[in-house]
mmCIF file of C-alpha atoms and ligand atoms in Angstrom:
data_model
loop_
_atom_site.group_PDB
_atom_site.id
_atom_site.type_symbol
_atom_site.label_atom_id
_atom_site.label_comp_id
_atom_site.label_asym_id
_atom_site.label_seq_id
_atom_site.Cartn_x
_atom_site.Cartn_y
_atom_site.Cartn_z
ATOM 1 C CA UNK A 1 116.371 -27.184 103.908
ATOM 2 C CA UNK A 2 118.203 -24.113 102.619
ATOM 3 C CA UNK A 3 119.027 -25.202 98.619
ATOM 4 C CA UNK A 4 121.959 -23.402 97.459
ATOM 5 C CA UNK A 5 120.965 -21.208 94.443
ATOM 6 C CA UNK A 6 123.648 -21.089 91.708
ATOM 7 C CA UNK A 7 124.525 -18.904 88.665
ATOM 8 C CA UNK A 8 126.167 -19.961 84.898
ATOM 9 C CA UNK A 9 127.569 -18.238 82.466
ATOM 10 C CA UNK A 10 124.366 -16.819 80.946
ATOM 11 C CA UNK A 11 125.888 -16.567 77.014
ATOM 12 C CA UNK A 12 128.320 -18.703 75.617
ATOM 13 C CA UNK A 13 128.925 -18.883 71.515
ATOM 14 C CA UNK A 14 130.532 -21.822 70.130
ATOM 15 C CA UNK A 15 132.177 -22.472 66.909
ATOM 16 C CA UNK A 16 135.035 -23.370 64.348
ATOM 17 C CA UNK A 17 136.158 -19.781 63.093
ATOM 18 C CA UNK A 18 133.218 -18.117 66.090
ATOM 19 C CA UNK A 19 136.357 -15.535 67.079
ATOM 20 C CA UNK A 20 135.211 -14.027 63.607
ATOM 21 C CA UNK A 21 132.304 -12.775 65.951
ATOM 22 C CA UNK A 22 133.890 -10.856 69.181
ATOM 23 C CA UNK A 23 133.713 -7.143 67.186
ATOM 24 C CA UNK A 24 129.952 -7.792 67.628
ATOM 25 C CA UNK A 25 130.065 -8.735 71.167
ATOM 26 C CA UNK A 26 132.018 -5.807 71.259
ATOM 27 C CA UNK A 27 129.707 -2.970 69.545
ATOM 28 C CA UNK A 28 127.276 -4.111 71.476
ATOM 29 C CA UNK A 29 128.444 -2.937 74.540
ATOM 30 C CA UNK A 30 129.833 0.627 73.307
ATOM 31 C CA UNK A 31 127.515 3.325 73.359
ATOM 32 C CA UNK A 32 129.544 6.455 72.857
ATOM 33 C CA UNK A 33 132.885 7.422 70.588
ATOM 34 C CA UNK A 34 135.031 7.685 74.340
ATOM 35 C CA UNK A 35 133.026 3.788 75.415
ATOM 36 C CA UNK A 36 136.483 1.993 75.142
ATOM 37 C CA UNK A 37 137.063 -2.298 76.703
ATOM 38 C CA UNK A 38 139.907 -3.270 78.133
ATOM 39 C CA UNK A 39 141.855 -6.456 76.001
ATOM 40 C CA UNK A 40 143.339 -8.973 78.498
ATOM 41 C CA UNK A 41 145.818 -11.637 76.312
ATOM 42 C CA UNK A 42 148.106 -14.422 77.047
ATOM 43 C CA UNK A 43 151.470 -13.244 76.298
ATOM 44 C CA UNK A 44 151.492 -15.961 73.927
ATOM 45 C CA UNK A 45 150.321 -14.404 70.951
ATOM 46 C CA UNK A 46 152.238 -11.077 72.388
ATOM 47 C CA UNK A 47 154.074 -11.552 67.600
ATOM 48 C CA UNK A 48 150.384 -12.461 66.702
ATOM 49 C CA UNK A 49 148.071 -11.497 64.829
ATOM 50 C CA UNK A 50 145.388 -12.841 65.481
ATOM 51 C CA UNK A 51 143.356 -10.797 67.920
ATOM 52 C CA UNK A 52 145.351 -7.780 66.861
ATOM 53 C CA UNK A 53 142.408 -6.831 64.698
ATOM 54 C CA UNK A 54 139.835 -6.641 66.748
ATOM 55 C CA UNK A 55 141.796 -4.189 69.185
ATOM 56 C CA UNK A 56 139.686 -0.454 68.412
ATOM 57 C CA UNK A 57 142.622 2.794 68.426
ATOM 58 C CA UNK A 58 140.452 3.029 71.631
ATOM 59 C CA UNK A 59 140.575 0.511 73.371
ATOM 60 C CA UNK A 60 143.440 -0.401 75.838
ATOM 61 C CA UNK A 61 145.104 -4.274 75.567
ATOM 62 C CA UNK A 62 147.725 -5.451 77.766
ATOM 63 C CA UNK A 63 149.803 -8.696 77.089
ATOM 64 C CA UNK A 64 150.026 -10.726 80.173
ATOM 65 C CA UNK A 65 152.824 -12.864 81.288
ATOM 66 C CA UNK A 66 151.455 -16.623 81.947
ATOM 67 C CA UNK A 67 154.847 -18.206 82.854
ATOM 68 C CA UNK A 68 153.286 -18.127 86.393
ATOM 69 C CA UNK A 69 149.527 -17.661 88.283
ATOM 70 C CA UNK A 70 147.287 -13.780 89.090
ATOM 71 C CA UNK A 71 148.967 -12.283 92.337
ATOM 72 C CA UNK A 72 147.742 -9.747 93.459
ATOM 73 C CA UNK A 73 149.869 -7.051 93.228
ATOM 74 C CA UNK A 74 149.665 -7.863 89.777
ATOM 75 C CA UNK A 75 146.000 -7.816 89.920
ATOM 76 C CA UNK A 76 146.178 -4.169 90.840
ATOM 77 C CA UNK A 77 149.551 -2.776 89.317
ATOM 78 C CA UNK A 78 146.906 -3.135 86.312
ATOM 79 C CA UNK A 79 143.505 -2.299 86.995
ATOM 80 C CA UNK A 80 145.427 0.745 88.681
ATOM 81 C CA UNK A 81 146.842 1.522 85.439
ATOM 82 C CA UNK A 82 144.647 1.243 83.805
ATOM 83 C CA UNK A 83 141.764 3.964 85.909
ATOM 84 C CA UNK A 84 144.924 6.043 85.692
ATOM 85 C CA UNK A 85 145.270 5.848 81.330
ATOM 86 C CA UNK A 86 141.402 7.320 81.286
ATOM 87 C CA UNK A 87 138.837 9.286 82.627
ATOM 88 C CA UNK A 88 136.394 6.843 82.761
ATOM 89 C CA UNK A 89 136.183 2.928 83.346
ATOM 90 C CA UNK A 90 134.824 -0.021 79.738
ATOM 91 C CA UNK A 91 132.676 -0.572 78.377
ATOM 92 C CA UNK A 92 133.881 -4.370 78.388
ATOM 93 C CA UNK A 93 136.968 -6.481 78.738
ATOM 94 C CA UNK A 94 138.418 -9.585 77.209
ATOM 95 C CA UNK A 95 140.074 -11.650 78.517
ATOM 96 C CA UNK A 96 142.219 -14.263 75.898
ATOM 97 C CA UNK A 97 144.151 -16.526 76.362
ATOM 98 C CA UNK A 98 143.919 -20.070 79.384
ATOM 99 C CA UNK A 99 143.419 -20.108 83.048
ATOM 100 C CA UNK A 100 146.278 -17.129 84.025
ATOM 101 C CA UNK A 101 144.337 -14.399 81.160
ATOM 102 C CA UNK A 102 141.050 -15.019 82.263
ATOM 103 C CA UNK A 103 141.443 -14.771 85.255
ATOM 104 C CA UNK A 104 143.279 -12.137 84.917
ATOM 105 C CA UNK A 105 140.566 -10.371 83.080
ATOM 106 C CA UNK A 106 138.447 -11.548 85.693
ATOM 107 C CA UNK A 107 140.027 -9.981 88.427
ATOM 108 C CA UNK A 108 140.551 -6.577 87.146
ATOM 109 C CA UNK A 109 136.713 -6.708 85.984
ATOM 110 C CA UNK A 110 135.557 -7.036 89.784
ATOM 111 C CA UNK A 111 138.616 -4.874 90.898
ATOM 112 C CA UNK A 112 137.486 -1.407 88.610
ATOM 113 C CA UNK A 113 134.220 -1.610 90.327
ATOM 114 C CA UNK A 114 135.175 -2.433 93.689
ATOM 115 C CA UNK A 115 136.808 -0.187 96.201
ATOM 116 C CA UNK A 116 140.333 -1.434 97.339
ATOM 117 C CA UNK A 117 142.395 -4.157 96.625
ATOM 118 C CA UNK A 118 142.688 -7.730 95.140
ATOM 119 C CA UNK A 119 143.824 -8.607 98.293
ATOM 120 C CA UNK A 120 140.498 -8.113 100.379
ATOM 121 C CA UNK A 121 138.074 -9.995 98.085
ATOM 122 C CA UNK A 122 139.409 -13.296 98.428
ATOM 123 C CA UNK A 123 137.411 -15.865 99.685
ATOM 124 C CA UNK A 124 133.521 -15.832 98.796
ATOM 125 C CA UNK A 125 131.461 -13.376 98.130
ATOM 126 C CA UNK A 126 133.021 -10.716 99.429
ATOM 127 C CA UNK A 127 132.368 -8.875 96.075
ATOM 128 C CA UNK A 128 129.724 -6.645 96.698
ATOM 129 C CA UNK A 129 128.725 -4.638 92.934
ATOM 130 C CA UNK A 130 129.215 -6.505 90.030
ATOM 131 C CA UNK A 131 132.128 -6.546 87.410
ATOM 132 C CA UNK A 132 132.673 -5.268 84.223
ATOM 133 C CA UNK A 133 130.129 -6.368 81.279
ATOM 134 C CA UNK A 134 133.395 -9.778 80.389
ATOM 135 C CA UNK A 135 133.623 -11.593 77.715
ATOM 136 C CA UNK A 136 136.178 -14.732 78.160
ATOM 137 C CA UNK A 137 138.116 -16.109 75.105
ATOM 138 C CA UNK A 138 139.856 -19.937 75.722
ATOM 139 C CA UNK A 139 142.661 -20.580 73.786
ATOM 140 C CA UNK A 140 143.581 -23.052 76.580
ATOM 141 C CA UNK A 141 140.851 -25.568 77.766
ATOM 142 C CA UNK A 142 140.373 -27.073 80.973
ATOM 143 C CA UNK A 143 141.186 -24.816 83.466
ATOM 144 C CA UNK A 144 137.430 -24.251 83.693
ATOM 145 C CA UNK A 145 138.408 -20.902 84.857
ATOM 146 C CA UNK A 146 135.156 -19.461 81.217
ATOM 147 C CA UNK A 147 132.616 -20.870 83.619
ATOM 148 C CA UNK A 148 133.857 -20.708 87.140
ATOM 149 C CA UNK A 149 133.167 -17.884 89.428
ATOM 150 C CA UNK A 150 137.310 -18.172 91.203
ATOM 151 C CA UNK A 151 139.487 -16.321 89.681
ATOM 152 C CA UNK A 152 143.121 -18.197 90.254
ATOM 153 C CA UNK A 153 145.117 -15.382 93.105
ATOM 154 C CA UNK A 154 148.730 -15.374 94.341
ATOM 155 C CA UNK A 155 149.298 -13.065 97.976
ATOM 156 C CA UNK A 156 152.305 -14.046 98.070
ATOM 157 C CA UNK A 157 152.315 -11.569 101.544
ATOM 158 C CA UNK A 158 150.133 -14.190 103.022
ATOM 159 C CA UNK A 159 151.357 -17.473 101.660
ATOM 160 C CA UNK A 160 147.299 -17.370 100.281
ATOM 161 C CA UNK A 161 146.043 -18.819 96.950
ATOM 162 C CA UNK A 162 142.522 -18.058 97.060
ATOM 163 C CA UNK A 163 139.649 -16.498 94.582
ATOM 164 C CA UNK A 164 137.203 -14.218 94.665
ATOM 165 C CA UNK A 165 134.791 -16.194 94.919
ATOM 166 C CA UNK A 166 132.313 -14.584 93.997
ATOM 167 C CA UNK A 167 128.745 -14.886 91.495
ATOM 168 C CA UNK A 168 130.171 -11.494 90.122
ATOM 169 C CA UNK A 169 133.346 -13.807 88.799
ATOM 170 C CA UNK A 170 131.673 -15.027 86.500
ATOM 171 C CA UNK A 171 131.666 -14.157 82.062
ATOM 172 C CA UNK A 172 128.936 -12.526 81.282
ATOM 173 C CA UNK A 173 129.645 -14.076 77.920
ATOM 174 C CA UNK A 174 131.740 -17.009 75.496
ATOM 175 C CA UNK A 175 133.835 -16.950 72.853
ATOM 176 C CA UNK A 176 134.464 -20.728 72.329
ATOM 177 C CA UNK A 177 136.343 -21.800 69.327
ATOM 178 C CA UNK A 178 138.324 -24.390 69.322
ATOM 179 C CA UNK A 179 140.273 -23.685 66.274
ATOM 180 C CA UNK A 180 142.450 -21.067 69.069
ATOM 181 C CA UNK A 181 143.276 -24.423 70.561
ATOM 182 C CA UNK A 182 145.556 -26.306 68.024
ATOM 183 C CA UNK A 183 148.535 -24.653 68.612
ATOM 184 C CA UNK A 184 149.383 -26.330 71.703
ATOM 185 C CA UNK A 185 152.159 -27.898 73.274
ATOM 186 C CA UNK A 186 150.350 -31.737 73.863
ATOM 187 C CA UNK A 187 151.996 -31.864 77.328
ATOM 188 C CA UNK A 188 149.997 -28.785 77.956
ATOM 189 C CA UNK A 189 147.102 -29.686 76.486
ATOM 190 C CA UNK A 190 147.073 -32.680 78.734
ATOM 191 C CA UNK A 191 147.613 -31.259 82.031
ATOM 192 C CA UNK A 192 145.100 -28.423 81.374
ATOM 193 C CA UNK A 193 142.344 -31.078 80.030
ATOM 194 C CA UNK A 194 143.335 -32.971 83.345
ATOM 195 C CA UNK A 195 142.875 -30.614 85.876
ATOM 196 C CA UNK A 196 138.549 -30.482 84.085
ATOM 197 C CA UNK A 197 138.338 -34.106 84.984
ATOM 198 C CA UNK A 198 140.220 -33.931 88.038
ATOM 199 C CA UNK A 199 137.618 -31.171 88.983
ATOM 200 C CA UNK A 200 135.096 -33.003 88.437
ATOM 201 C CA UNK A 201 135.577 -36.654 90.106
ATOM 202 C CA UNK A 202 136.982 -34.632 93.010
ATOM 203 C CA UNK A 203 133.130 -33.458 92.589
ATOM 204 C CA UNK A 204 131.707 -36.320 92.107
ATOM 205 C CA UNK A 205 133.839 -37.985 95.036
ATOM 206 C CA UNK A 206 132.700 -34.831 97.770
ATOM 207 C CA UNK A 207 130.631 -34.555 100.799
ATOM 208 C CA UNK A 208 128.733 -31.280 99.491
ATOM 209 C CA UNK A 209 127.394 -33.654 96.362
ATOM 210 C CA UNK A 210 124.588 -30.528 93.882
ATOM 211 C CA UNK A 211 122.489 -32.526 91.469
ATOM 212 C CA UNK A 212 123.302 -30.218 88.387
ATOM 213 C CA UNK A 213 126.549 -30.755 89.784
ATOM 214 C CA UNK A 214 126.707 -34.472 89.279
ATOM 215 C CA UNK A 215 125.438 -34.406 85.910
ATOM 216 C CA UNK A 216 128.245 -31.136 84.990
ATOM 217 C CA UNK A 217 130.533 -33.559 85.894
ATOM 218 C CA UNK A 218 129.598 -37.233 84.639
ATOM 219 C CA UNK A 219 129.490 -35.716 80.681
ATOM 220 C CA UNK A 220 132.724 -33.491 81.161
ATOM 221 C CA UNK A 221 134.344 -36.507 82.150
ATOM 222 C CA UNK A 222 132.597 -39.037 79.330
ATOM 223 C CA UNK A 223 133.992 -37.077 77.384
ATOM 224 C CA UNK A 224 137.678 -36.528 78.506
ATOM 225 C CA UNK A 225 137.702 -40.543 78.526
ATOM 226 C CA UNK A 226 136.549 -40.119 73.872
ATOM 227 C CA UNK A 227 138.634 -37.744 73.604
ATOM 228 C CA UNK A 228 142.197 -39.636 75.529
ATOM 229 C CA UNK A 229 141.733 -42.964 74.808
ATOM 230 C CA UNK A 230 141.400 -42.320 70.669
ATOM 231 C CA UNK A 231 144.958 -42.227 68.790
ATOM 232 C CA UNK A 232 144.652 -38.391 68.963
ATOM 233 C CA UNK A 233 143.510 -35.997 71.244
ATOM 234 C CA UNK A 234 144.302 -33.318 69.379
ATOM 235 C CA UNK A 235 142.285 -33.734 66.032
ATOM 236 C CA UNK A 236 140.051 -30.507 65.195
ATOM 237 C CA UNK A 237 136.960 -33.305 66.571
ATOM 238 C CA UNK A 238 138.210 -33.757 70.142
ATOM 239 C CA UNK A 239 140.263 -30.710 71.225
ATOM 240 C CA UNK A 240 136.132 -28.399 70.611
ATOM 241 C CA UNK A 241 134.971 -31.970 72.921
ATOM 242 C CA UNK A 242 137.643 -31.092 75.355
ATOM 243 C CA UNK A 243 136.756 -27.029 75.168
ATOM 244 C CA UNK A 244 133.044 -28.200 75.947
ATOM 245 C CA UNK A 245 134.009 -30.599 78.873
ATOM 246 C CA UNK A 246 136.031 -27.458 79.622
ATOM 247 C CA UNK A 247 133.223 -25.123 80.683
ATOM 248 C CA UNK A 248 130.425 -28.698 81.392
ATOM 249 C CA UNK A 249 133.323 -29.438 84.600
ATOM 250 C CA UNK A 250 133.386 -25.168 84.857
ATOM 251 C CA UNK A 251 129.674 -25.527 85.677
ATOM 252 C CA UNK A 252 130.533 -28.430 87.305
ATOM 253 C CA UNK A 253 132.786 -26.287 90.759
ATOM 254 C CA UNK A 254 130.433 -23.215 90.203
ATOM 255 C CA UNK A 255 128.134 -25.721 91.418
ATOM 256 C CA UNK A 256 130.296 -27.777 94.123
ATOM 257 C CA UNK A 257 133.700 -27.791 95.384
ATOM 258 C CA UNK A 258 137.102 -29.949 95.025
ATOM 259 C CA UNK A 259 138.846 -32.459 97.191
ATOM 260 C CA UNK A 260 142.494 -33.241 98.096
ATOM 261 C CA UNK A 261 144.054 -33.537 94.310
ATOM 262 C CA UNK A 262 143.870 -29.145 94.661
ATOM 263 C CA UNK A 263 144.947 -28.186 97.508
ATOM 264 C CA UNK A 264 148.035 -30.096 97.638
ATOM 265 C CA UNK A 265 148.274 -28.929 94.100
ATOM 266 C CA UNK A 266 147.814 -25.173 95.409
ATOM 267 C CA UNK A 267 150.872 -27.014 98.259
ATOM 268 C CA UNK A 268 152.814 -26.968 94.803
ATOM 269 C CA UNK A 269 152.050 -23.968 93.759
ATOM 270 C CA UNK A 270 152.883 -21.584 97.009
ATOM 271 C CA UNK A 271 155.820 -23.660 97.492
ATOM 272 C CA UNK A 272 158.086 -24.518 94.362
ATOM 273 C CA UNK A 273 156.144 -22.280 91.859
ATOM 274 C CA UNK A 274 154.978 -24.911 89.643
ATOM 275 C CA UNK A 275 151.196 -24.327 87.868
ATOM 276 C CA UNK A 276 148.404 -25.186 88.566
ATOM 277 C CA UNK A 277 147.485 -28.070 85.797
ATOM 278 C CA UNK A 278 151.094 -29.980 85.463
ATOM 279 C CA UNK A 279 150.963 -29.571 90.445
ATOM 280 C CA UNK A 280 147.608 -31.471 90.037
ATOM 281 C CA UNK A 281 149.042 -34.002 87.809
ATOM 282 C CA UNK A 282 151.727 -34.690 90.057
ATOM 283 C CA UNK A 283 149.976 -35.133 92.833
ATOM 284 C CA UNK A 284 147.205 -36.941 90.989
ATOM 285 C CA UNK A 285 149.659 -39.701 90.353
ATOM 286 C CA UNK A 286 150.128 -40.352 94.226
ATOM 287 C CA UNK A 287 146.218 -40.409 95.702
ATOM 288 C CA UNK A 288 146.218 -43.999 95.041
ATOM 289 C CA UNK A 289 144.901 -44.792 98.314
ATOM 290 C CA UNK A 290 141.549 -41.533 98.044
ATOM 291 C CA UNK A 291 140.255 -42.017 94.110
ATOM 292 C CA UNK A 292 142.239 -45.713 93.076
ATOM 293 C CA UNK A 293 139.636 -45.750 90.307
ATOM 294 C CA UNK A 294 140.435 -42.561 89.199
ATOM 295 C CA UNK A 295 143.706 -42.461 89.723
ATOM 296 C CA UNK A 296 143.660 -46.182 87.939
ATOM 297 C CA UNK A 297 142.131 -44.585 84.722
ATOM 298 C CA UNK A 298 145.021 -41.091 84.369
ATOM 299 C CA UNK A 299 147.766 -43.416 84.370
ATOM 300 C CA UNK A 300 146.262 -45.418 81.740
ATOM 301 C CA UNK A 301 145.088 -42.425 79.965
ATOM 302 C CA UNK A 302 149.256 -40.719 80.675
ATOM 303 C CA UNK A 303 150.287 -44.030 78.839
ATOM 304 C CA UNK A 304 148.169 -43.866 75.623
ATOM 305 C CA UNK A 305 149.173 -40.601 74.265
ATOM 306 C CA UNK A 306 152.726 -40.980 75.942
ATOM 307 C CA UNK A 307 152.851 -37.842 78.209
ATOM 308 C CA UNK A 308 155.583 -36.897 80.461
ATOM 309 C CA UNK A 309 155.126 -36.419 84.293
ATOM 310 C CA UNK A 310 157.515 -35.269 86.497
ATOM 311 C CA UNK A 311 158.667 -37.937 88.739
ATOM 312 C CA UNK A 312 160.770 -36.838 91.940
ATOM 313 C CA UNK A 313 160.260 -33.467 91.931
ATOM 314 C CA UNK A 314 160.442 -33.598 96.288
ATOM 315 C CA UNK A 315 163.577 -35.507 96.579
ATOM 316 C CA UNK A 316 165.775 -32.319 97.556
ATOM 317 C CA UNK A 317 163.032 -30.377 99.507
ATOM 318 C CA UNK A 318 164.470 -29.933 103.773
ATOM 319 C CA UNK A 319 162.170 -30.318 107.319
ATOM 320 C CA UNK A 320 161.191 -26.537 107.230
ATOM 321 C CA UNK A 321 159.492 -27.060 102.994
ATOM 322 C CA UNK A 322 157.700 -29.992 103.387
ATOM 323 C CA UNK A 323 156.435 -27.204 107.473
ATOM 324 C CA UNK A 324 155.295 -24.620 104.761
ATOM 325 C CA UNK A 325 154.185 -27.592 102.174
ATOM 326 C CA UNK A 326 152.275 -28.900 105.598
ATOM 327 C CA UNK A 327 150.076 -24.889 105.950
ATOM 328 C CA UNK A 328 149.782 -24.206 102.330
ATOM 329 C CA UNK A 329 147.751 -27.414 102.134
ATOM 330 C CA UNK A 330 145.173 -27.397 105.183
ATOM 331 C CA UNK A 331 144.493 -24.053 104.921
ATOM 332 C CA UNK A 332 141.771 -25.236 101.645
ATOM 333 C CA UNK A 333 139.107 -26.052 104.531
ATOM 334 C CA UNK A 334 136.670 -25.969 102.062
ATOM 335 C CA UNK A 335 137.914 -28.880 99.788
ATOM 336 C CA UNK A 336 139.334 -30.829 102.700
ATOM 337 C CA UNK A 337 135.872 -30.537 104.015
ATOM 338 C CA UNK A 338 134.245 -31.412 101.046
ATOM 339 C CA UNK A 339 136.650 -35.033 100.698
ATOM 340 C CA UNK A 340 137.560 -35.783 104.476
ATOM 341 C CA UNK A 341 134.312 -34.010 106.389
ATOM 342 C CA UNK A 342 135.220 -31.805 108.734
ATOM 343 C CA UNK A 343 137.956 -33.503 111.015
ATOM 344 C CA UNK A 344 139.942 -33.472 108.018
ATOM 345 C CA UNK A 345 142.663 -32.333 110.061
ATOM 346 C CA UNK A 346 142.702 -35.873 112.204
ATOM 347 C CA UNK A 347 143.457 -37.434 109.222
ATOM 348 C CA UNK A 348 145.621 -35.051 107.353
ATOM 349 C CA UNK A 349 148.258 -34.900 110.383
ATOM 350 C CA UNK A 350 151.867 -33.054 109.203
ATOM 351 C CA UNK A 351 153.400 -36.681 109.350
ATOM 352 C CA UNK A 352 150.730 -37.663 107.194
ATOM 353 C CA UNK A 353 150.922 -34.674 104.657
ATOM 354 C CA UNK A 354 154.251 -35.787 104.244
ATOM 355 C CA UNK A 355 154.275 -38.187 103.626
ATOM 356 C CA UNK A 356 151.515 -37.584 100.179
ATOM 357 C CA UNK A 357 154.178 -35.429 99.369
ATOM 358 C CA UNK A 358 157.796 -37.739 99.871
ATOM 359 C CA UNK A 359 155.983 -39.603 97.047
ATOM 360 C CA UNK A 360 156.096 -36.379 94.057
HETATM 361 ZN ZN1 ZN B 401 142.132 -26.816 88.765
#
């Protein structure tokens, strides 16, 4: 047997108002007057004063447009910008936001200490040198970006959505403060919390199971159920629960693989530009044949929380579009073979994949 050696985030700080401890964490990494931090913040906070007070004079900060997922080009540009602004590397990088900002910070931390371009590291275990010390501060729960060993990146040149899947991509420190998710839009809150639920059900239904990963997944699903069957999914207690569940779900996928939903969701993101979490929910709603119990439960959550879910999104697509959707789905061999075995292409023929997309 060859057992996989697993890594999770080494440090995490959790609690309401924990954000006030951010300066302590940053200052612990600065040794000289020239040392500086880089803040990568979701553009949602551009006009807010919530985080500005934490940025020291010498620090750099960038607001990241999270309306689209990070691209390899944007990662290259940002890391070039940091290198050309300062004549030394930052001591610490702080990612604040949802999946996009958290993933951007992870990718930049790796790219600053490794030569070449972001696209050179799209794949498994290609990052050689440890990145800059990084602190993750999620302001939206569910993507698991705070805990996972990857960072989603879109590469439009290669029509490829793939992260830097590496032990070096894992955050060194998390700061989990549930007060930060108070102002999230209800639908968005639900979609991203479901991303977490989907990570867990996909990994539990896979061929490559991991004893510890299963335990993380089972607990995250239990907490998600409690939240989505309750009256107010966004109460203080429930937001804290979703934040912890997201962390656990992220740890689960760090030890295993997703399944069928994520590859189809990636297809929707690459070809139609639909956001990851929403795309997952759209796919979830049409894959009864693969995850019958889970899809039924998902629909109960949607009804209970009165969530809006777009329908008929592929009705105007041409044959060529469906071909592109097929190609950008079937490329995800690891999750598909996790779900369906190594012969997954015999099950997911182009005809079958097209039929599934037509149901969305
Ligand atoms: Zn996901």
